[in-house]
Tab-separated table of C-alpha atoms in Angstrom:
chain	number	residue	atom	x	y	z
A	1	MET	CA	-71.918	-6.188	2.474
A	2	PHE	CA	-69.843	-2.735	2.563
A	3	ARG	CA	-71.851	0.188	3.540
A	4	LYS	CA	-70.875	3.672	3.641
A	5	ILE	CA	-71.321	7.172	5.260
A	6	THR	CA	-70.026	10.437	4.092
A	7	ALA	CA	-67.500	12.376	6.056
A	8	GLU	CA	-69.896	14.971	6.517
A	9	ARG	CA	-71.904	12.515	8.483
A	10	LEU	CA	-69.400	11.017	10.861
A	11	ASN	CA	-70.332	13.351	13.672
A	12	GLN	CA	-73.856	12.926	13.260
A	13	LEU	CA	-73.127	8.805	13.506
A	14	PHE	CA	-71.334	9.543	16.796
A	15	GLU	CA	-74.174	11.471	18.275
A	16	GLU	CA	-76.312	8.652	17.934
A	17	ILE	CA	-73.958	5.892	18.936
A	18	SER	CA	-73.237	7.860	22.080
A	19	ALA	CA	-77.002	8.669	22.948
A	20	LYS	CA	-77.395	4.736	23.432
A	21	GLN	CA	-74.130	3.671	24.946
A	22	GLY	CA	-70.361	5.006	25.627
A	23	LEU	CA	-68.374	6.031	22.852
A	24	TYR	CA	-64.770	6.411	22.927
A	25	ILE	CA	-62.564	7.902	20.172
A	26	PRO	CA	-58.931	9.313	19.495
A	27	VAL	CA	-58.935	13.027	19.274
A	28	ASP	CA	-56.116	15.254	19.254
A	29	ARG	CA	-54.221	16.859	21.896
A	30	GLU	CA	-52.381	20.168	22.248
A	31	ASP	CA	-49.205	18.504	21.664
A	32	GLY	CA	-50.107	16.859	17.989
A	33	THR	CA	-50.416	13.243	19.427
A	34	ALA	CA	-53.745	11.766	20.064
A	35	GLU	CA	-55.825	9.959	22.728
A	36	TYR	CA	-59.002	8.128	23.525
A	37	LYS	CA	-61.446	10.184	25.266
A	38	LYS	CA	-65.192	9.535	25.601
A	39	TYR	CA	-67.102	11.330	22.880
A	40	GLU	CA	-68.666	14.511	23.552
A	41	SER	CA	-70.880	16.601	20.953
A	42	GLY	CA	-68.841	18.546	18.666
A	43	MET	CA	-65.352	16.178	19.035
A	44	LYS	CA	-63.505	15.280	16.009
A	45	LEU	CA	-61.764	12.162	15.171
A	46	SER	CA	-58.054	12.491	14.994
A	47	ASN	CA	-56.232	11.835	11.920
A	48	ALA	CA	-53.045	10.632	13.856
A	49	LEU	CA	-52.020	6.977	12.945
A	50	ASN	CA	-52.214	6.068	16.426
A	51	THR	CA	-52.958	6.931	20.098
A	52	VAL	CA	-50.051	7.777	22.494
A	53	ARG	CA	-51.706	5.244	25.066
A	54	SER	CA	-53.200	1.993	22.985
A	55	ALA	CA	-56.575	0.959	23.541
A	56	LYS	CA	-55.752	-1.894	25.960
A	57	ASP	CA	-56.878	0.318	28.749
A	58	PHE	CA	-60.507	-0.475	27.912
A	59	PHE	CA	-60.109	-4.109	28.777
A	60	PHE	CA	-56.856	-4.097	31.408
A	61	PRO	CA	-57.029	-0.472	32.834
A	62	GLN	CA	-53.886	0.563	34.598
A	63	THR	CA	-55.998	0.230	38.029
A	64	GLU	CA	-59.086	-1.247	39.145
A	65	ASN	CA	-60.219	-2.429	42.635
A	66	LEU	CA	-60.871	-5.900	43.220
A	67	ALA	CA	-62.624	-6.218	46.721
A	68	ALA	CA	-63.194	-4.344	49.575
A	69	PHE	CA	-62.999	-5.418	53.379
A	70	LYS	CA	-64.821	-3.916	56.308
A	71	ILE	CA	-62.644	-4.667	59.702
A	72	ASN	CA	-64.337	-4.597	63.013
A	73	GLY	CA	-62.293	-6.036	65.644
A	74	LYS	CA	-61.559	-9.507	64.841
A	75	ASN	CA	-64.606	-9.696	62.234
A	76	ILE	CA	-63.748	-9.130	58.776
A	77	GLU	CA	-66.373	-8.608	56.052
A	78	ILE	CA	-65.679	-9.282	52.439
A	79	GLU	CA	-67.274	-6.878	50.074
A	80	ASP	CA	-67.776	-7.824	46.516
A	81	ILE	CA	-67.392	-4.427	44.450
A	82	ARG	CA	-67.786	-5.960	40.781
A	83	ARG	CA	-70.360	-4.376	38.975
A	84	GLU	CA	-71.580	-5.017	35.393
A	85	CYS	CA	-69.903	-3.373	32.971
A	86	GLU	CA	-72.196	-0.991	30.730
A	87	ASP	CA	-72.137	-1.449	26.678
A	88	PHE	CA	-69.443	0.919	25.240
A	89	VAL	CA	-67.981	1.341	21.466
A	90	ILE	CA	-64.378	1.811	20.935
A	91	PHE	CA	-64.107	3.907	17.497
A	92	GLY	CA	-60.846	4.136	15.409
A	93	VAL	CA	-59.053	0.965	16.754
A	94	ARG	CA	-56.157	0.343	14.580
A	95	GLY	CA	-54.930	-3.003	13.439
A	96	CYS	CA	-51.752	-3.378	15.679
A	97	ASP	CA	-53.940	-2.828	18.679
A	98	ALA	CA	-57.141	-4.794	17.715
A	99	HIS	CA	-54.500	-7.759	17.303
A	100	SER	CA	-53.255	-7.001	20.982
A	101	PHE	CA	-56.871	-7.979	22.039
A	102	ASP	CA	-56.198	-11.153	20.873
A	103	ILE	CA	-52.802	-11.598	22.503
A	104	LEU	CA	-54.654	-10.361	25.920
A	105	ASP	CA	-57.439	-12.877	25.466
A	106	LYS	CA	-54.917	-15.625	25.449
A	107	VAL	CA	-53.874	-14.964	28.903
A	108	TYR	CA	-56.976	-13.483	30.595
A	109	LEU	CA	-59.668	-15.673	28.921
A	110	THR	CA	-57.942	-18.971	29.651
A	111	ASP	CA	-58.829	-20.907	32.727
A	112	PRO	CA	-59.225	-19.671	35.390
A	113	VAL	CA	-60.951	-16.712	33.389
A	114	ASP	CA	-60.628	-13.083	34.868
A	115	SER	CA	-63.856	-12.090	35.251
A	116	PHE	CA	-62.936	-8.211	35.096
A	117	TYR	CA	-61.096	-8.597	31.943
A	118	LYS	CA	-63.984	-10.807	30.399
A	119	ASN	CA	-66.823	-8.408	31.584
A	120	ARG	CA	-65.154	-5.468	29.649
A	121	ARG	CA	-64.742	-7.700	26.613
A	122	ASP	CA	-68.146	-8.908	26.574
A	123	HIS	CA	-69.700	-5.303	26.634
A	124	GLY	CA	-67.158	-3.771	24.714
A	125	THR	CA	-67.587	-3.089	20.574
A	126	VAL	CA	-64.118	-2.880	18.722
A	127	VAL	CA	-64.857	-0.730	15.617
A	128	THR	CA	-61.542	-0.674	13.527
A	129	ILE	CA	-60.201	1.586	11.121
A	130	ALA	CA	-57.785	0.847	8.471
A	131	CYS	CA	-54.436	2.453	7.811
A	132	THR	CA	-53.614	4.463	4.989
A	133	ARG	CA	-50.737	6.298	6.063
A	134	PRO	CA	-48.480	3.669	8.068
A	135	SER	CA	-45.431	5.593	9.852
A	136	GLU	CA	-41.688	4.340	9.362
A	137	THR	CA	-41.952	3.189	12.752
A	138	CYS	CA	-44.646	0.585	12.192
A	139	PHE	CA	-44.173	-3.028	11.591
A	140	CYS	CA	-47.098	-4.876	12.149
A	141	THR	CA	-46.735	-6.674	8.949
A	142	VAL	CA	-43.581	-8.613	10.457
A	143	PHE	CA	-46.185	-10.279	12.640
A	144	GLY	CA	-48.461	-11.151	10.141
A	145	ILE	CA	-50.934	-8.259	10.855
A	146	ASP	CA	-52.603	-6.613	7.633
A	147	PRO	CA	-53.267	-3.075	8.721
A	148	THR	CA	-55.690	-2.732	5.746
A	149	MET	CA	-57.950	-5.522	7.099
A	150	PRO	CA	-57.633	-5.149	10.913
A	151	GLY	CA	-60.687	-6.997	12.294
A	152	GLY	CA	-62.632	-6.121	15.115
A	153	ASP	CA	-66.364	-6.497	15.445
A	154	VAL	CA	-66.546	-3.664	12.489
A	155	THR	CA	-63.997	-2.720	9.994
A	156	VAL	CA	-64.102	1.076	8.838
A	157	PHE	CA	-62.284	1.596	5.670
A	158	PRO	CA	-61.713	5.520	4.592
A	159	ASP	CA	-61.522	6.011	0.974
A	160	GLY	CA	-60.927	9.902	0.948
A	161	ASP	CA	-64.388	10.956	0.834
A	162	GLY	CA	-65.891	8.863	3.594
A	163	PHE	CA	-66.009	5.748	5.215
A	164	PHE	CA	-67.151	2.139	4.557
A	165	PHE	CA	-68.200	-0.323	7.006
A	166	LEU	CA	-67.893	-3.960	7.295
A	167	ALA	CA	-69.360	-6.290	10.354
A	168	ASN	CA	-66.941	-8.947	11.379
A	169	THR	CA	-68.734	-10.609	14.257
A	170	GLU	CA	-72.451	-10.903	15.408
A	171	LYS	CA	-71.947	-8.326	17.626
A	172	GLY	CA	-70.665	-6.035	14.803
A	173	GLU	CA	-73.806	-6.920	12.574
A	174	SER	CA	-75.937	-5.804	15.538
A	175	PHE	CA	-73.993	-2.451	15.793
A	176	LEU	CA	-74.105	-2.048	12.106
A	177	ALA	CA	-78.254	-2.748	12.215
A	178	ASP	CA	-78.693	-0.298	14.722
A	179	ILE	CA	-76.954	2.610	12.460
A	180	ASP	CA	-77.835	1.284	9.068
A	181	HIS	CA	-80.359	4.630	8.698
A	182	LEU	CA	-77.593	6.649	8.419
A	183	LEU	CA	-75.510	4.223	5.697
A	184	GLU	CA	-75.983	3.826	1.973
A	185	ASP	CA	-74.606	1.771	-0.562
A	186	GLY	CA	-71.042	2.677	-2.013
A	187	ASP	CA	-69.106	1.769	-4.974
A	188	ALA	CA	-66.128	0.011	-3.312
A	189	SER	CA	-63.745	0.045	-6.252
A	190	ARG	CA	-62.073	3.051	-5.095
A	191	LEU	CA	-61.453	1.602	-1.732
A	192	MET	CA	-59.543	-1.637	-3.261
A	193	ALA	CA	-57.365	1.190	-4.712
A	194	VAL	CA	-56.660	2.678	-1.585
A	195	GLN	CA	-55.672	-0.650	0.349
A	196	GLU	CA	-53.321	-1.458	-2.639
A	197	ASN	CA	-51.730	1.645	-2.567
A	198	THR	CA	-51.019	1.229	1.355
A	199	ARG	CA	-49.789	-2.392	0.897
A	200	ASN	CA	-47.192	-0.926	-1.323
A	201	VAL	CA	-46.250	1.461	1.211
A	202	LEU	CA	-45.904	-0.940	3.892
A	203	LYS	CA	-43.694	-2.765	1.395
A	204	LYS	CA	-41.202	-0.091	1.497
A	205	LEU	CA	-40.964	0.880	5.181
A	206	PRO	CA	-37.615	0.896	6.706
A	207	LEU	CA	-38.772	-2.250	9.143
A	208	ALA	CA	-40.744	-4.135	6.579
A	209	GLY	CA	-37.574	-6.853	6.151
A	210	LEU	CA	-37.423	-7.322	9.703
A	211	SER	CA	-37.207	-11.333	10.181
A	212	THR	CA	-38.565	-13.234	12.988
A	213	GLU	CA	-37.323	-16.544	11.957
A	214	SER	CA	-34.537	-16.356	14.699
A	215	PHE	CA	-36.979	-16.221	17.382
A	216	GLY	CA	-39.402	-18.683	19.120
A	217	GLY	CA	-39.609	-21.612	21.907
A	218	GLU	CA	-37.414	-23.574	19.886
A	219	ARG	CA	-34.100	-21.450	20.608
A	220	LEU	CA	-35.033	-20.614	24.369
A	221	ASN	CA	-31.745	-21.829	25.775
A	222	GLU	CA	-29.512	-20.286	22.816
A	223	LEU	CA	-31.318	-16.878	22.869
A	224	PHE	CA	-31.476	-16.966	26.936
A	225	ASN	CA	-27.780	-17.744	27.320
A	226	SER	CA	-26.521	-15.019	24.357
A	227	ASP	CA	-23.685	-12.745	25.242
A	228	LYS	CA	-25.410	-9.929	23.823
A	229	TRP	CA	-27.612	-9.090	26.579
A	230	GLY	CA	-25.076	-7.326	28.513
A	231	GLU	CA	-24.352	-4.940	25.551
A	232	LEU	CA	-27.873	-4.494	24.667
A	233	SER	CA	-28.984	-3.652	28.478
A	234	GLU	CA	-26.586	-1.391	29.251
A	235	SER	CA	-28.195	1.711	27.973
A	236	CYS	CA	-31.381	0.727	29.651
A	237	ILE	CA	-32.359	3.055	32.459
A	238	GLY	CA	-35.430	0.803	33.806
A	239	CYS	CA	-37.920	3.726	33.526
A	240	GLY	CA	-40.705	1.200	32.047
A	241	THR	CA	-41.887	3.335	29.452
A	242	CYS	CA	-41.896	0.541	27.228
A	243	THR	CA	-44.071	-1.417	29.354
A	244	PHE	CA	-46.718	1.383	29.853
A	245	VAL	CA	-47.250	2.195	26.015
A	246	CYS	CA	-47.139	-1.397	24.944
A	247	PRO	CA	-50.556	-2.860	23.931
A	248	THR	CA	-49.819	-6.206	24.981
A	249	CYS	CA	-47.685	-5.965	28.347
A	250	GLN	CA	-50.022	-7.980	30.668
A	251	CYS	CA	-48.063	-7.729	34.157
A	252	TYR	CA	-49.761	-6.449	37.258
A	253	ASP	CA	-49.235	-5.926	40.701
A	254	ILE	CA	-51.982	-6.240	43.431
A	255	LYS	CA	-51.836	-3.940	46.673
A	256	ASP	CA	-54.080	-3.105	49.636
A	257	PHE	CA	-54.902	0.313	50.663
A	258	ASN	CA	-56.178	1.432	53.986
A	259	THR	CA	-58.596	3.925	53.491
A	260	GLY	CA	-59.210	4.597	57.252
A	261	ASP	CA	-62.358	2.420	57.854
A	262	SER	CA	-61.880	-0.403	55.232
A	263	VAL	CA	-59.192	-2.200	53.086
A	264	VAL	CA	-59.459	-1.695	49.394
A	265	ARG	CA	-57.766	-4.257	47.391
A	266	PHE	CA	-56.779	-3.275	43.812
A	267	ARG	CA	-54.478	-4.097	40.818
A	268	CYS	CA	-52.370	-2.059	38.893
A	269	TRP	CA	-50.095	-2.311	36.028
A	270	ASP	CA	-46.364	-3.739	36.882
A	271	SER	CA	-43.145	-3.395	34.703
A	272	CYS	CA	-40.694	-6.124	34.180
A	273	MET	CA	-38.378	-3.157	34.166
A	274	TYR	CA	-38.753	-2.234	37.673
A	275	SER	CA	-36.393	-3.783	40.628
A	276	ASP	CA	-39.284	-4.608	42.792
A	277	PHE	CA	-40.741	-6.686	39.800
A	278	THR	CA	-41.707	-10.484	40.939
A	279	LYS	CA	-40.137	-9.494	44.513
A	280	MET	CA	-41.001	-12.130	46.977
A	281	ALA	CA	-40.176	-12.312	50.838
A	282	HIS	CA	-36.911	-14.083	50.107
A	283	GLY	CA	-35.749	-11.164	48.016
A	284	ASN	CA	-36.189	-10.663	43.578
A	285	PRO	CA	-35.099	-13.520	41.428
A	286	ARG	CA	-33.987	-11.105	38.880
A	287	ILE	CA	-31.506	-8.703	40.555
A	288	SER	CA	-29.831	-7.030	37.755
A	289	GLN	CA	-31.277	-4.915	35.205
A	290	LEU	CA	-29.914	-7.553	32.505
A	291	GLU	CA	-32.164	-9.982	34.030
A	292	ARG	CA	-35.021	-7.827	33.676
A	293	PHE	CA	-34.080	-6.514	30.303
A	294	ARG	CA	-33.668	-9.815	29.402
A	295	GLN	CA	-37.029	-11.101	30.679
A	296	ARG	CA	-38.766	-8.233	28.457
A	297	PHE	CA	-37.633	-9.480	25.510
A	298	MET	CA	-37.408	-13.134	26.144
A	299	HIS	CA	-41.431	-12.952	26.757
A	300	LYS	CA	-42.244	-11.034	23.436
A	301	LEU	CA	-40.002	-13.163	21.207
A	302	VAL	CA	-39.812	-16.281	23.172
A	303	TYR	CA	-41.930	-17.493	26.160
A	304	PHE	CA	-45.042	-16.551	24.715
A	305	PRO	CA	-45.054	-18.120	21.360
A	306	ALA	CA	-43.354	-21.108	22.838
A	307	ASN	CA	-46.899	-21.533	24.839
A	308	ASN	CA	-49.208	-19.893	22.068
A	309	ASN	CA	-48.678	-21.888	18.902
A	310	GLY	CA	-45.857	-19.698	17.689
A	311	GLU	CA	-47.494	-16.205	18.077
A	312	PHE	CA	-45.513	-13.554	19.002
A	313	GLY	CA	-46.049	-11.241	22.260
A	314	CYS	CA	-45.719	-8.189	20.040
A	315	VAL	CA	-47.790	-6.363	17.267
A	316	GLY	CA	-45.298	-3.989	15.673
A	317	CYS	CA	-47.136	-0.694	16.585
A	318	GLY	CA	-43.868	1.548	17.022
A	319	ARG	CA	-44.438	3.030	20.447
A	320	CYS	CA	-41.858	1.814	22.136
A	321	LEU	CA	-39.523	2.701	19.149
A	322	GLN	CA	-41.029	6.444	19.687
A	323	LYS	CA	-41.054	6.585	23.302
A	324	CYS	CA	-37.832	5.224	24.766
A	325	PRO	CA	-35.669	8.048	26.246
A	326	VAL	CA	-32.482	5.947	25.211
A	327	SER	CA	-33.990	4.554	21.810
A	328	MET	CA	-33.336	1.178	23.064
A	329	ASN	CA	-36.327	-0.867	21.706
A	330	ILE	CA	-37.657	-4.690	20.646
A	331	VAL	CA	-36.198	-4.113	16.809
A	332	LYS	CA	-32.886	-3.498	17.839
A	333	VAL	CA	-32.704	-6.412	19.965
A	334	MET	CA	-33.902	-8.817	17.097
A	335	LYS	CA	-31.855	-7.230	14.771
A	336	ALA	CA	-28.526	-7.822	17.453
A	337	LEU	CA	-30.048	-11.549	18.222
A	338	GLU	CA	-30.835	-12.347	14.642
A	339	VAL	CA	-28.992	-15.313	13.180
A	340	LYS	CA	-27.267	-14.297	10.002
């Protein structure tokens, strides 16, 4: 059942949520873009379509400590530094980022389960917000995502005057029960019109006709051996920007840091664009930029769907289109490799 809050009372809602648990919302930066920040009194929800960095950070942070070692002569004491995560709410997640959590779940919640990731997933409540103004760089619908019904534990639907709330999970129902005294019944008929208008816009976007039919595990050898990789990879400078803004990239490295009296083992994001990615004692199995470039897109379009019932490893958020300094992105790769 839909429940509604007026736009004027949204910050009152934020105050109540943040008084009980951590609350993170997208807020505007000075350069006009948006980023997630922990809510403080008076913060305003950004109207930006999406944040520069994805909501992936909340469950798979850029760096995190895994263990610590105290070394005393030949004696080594291992310290378990895991701590139970506090409950928190991410408010304003778009459909593309919400779907990225499903992709990450398939990696980190499959045996052996990543306990660090699971801890955050268990304690986090995802409140999505439906899109009403999609960008020309959006192409989430290509991967079967409906941004007007973005999912999550709770979905928020803006209608111009306020926000409708709909619980999708038991966690979402519990969340709405806690704030029900701030909500009221609302006429959802206008909401249906907003959704229909957004879907009409989505059909007219420049990338709406992008096709995935040429990709998937069944074409692995053909795509891997394509002679087009050389030309496609020539402009790539290996900066890794695409992997750091991507909501579904999941690769990491594990390093040890000597603090002087102990050693801390931590993991940090890695990028298949880097020359030392997958480097081992004997060297690197991907010695050229072409091989590393091919790895990134083969994983998104071929390897991942081959192992996950056809689900692609991209959610069409458009961040790589916006941020690549040489304008090389997954859309150009898909168009170049598409079977005509």
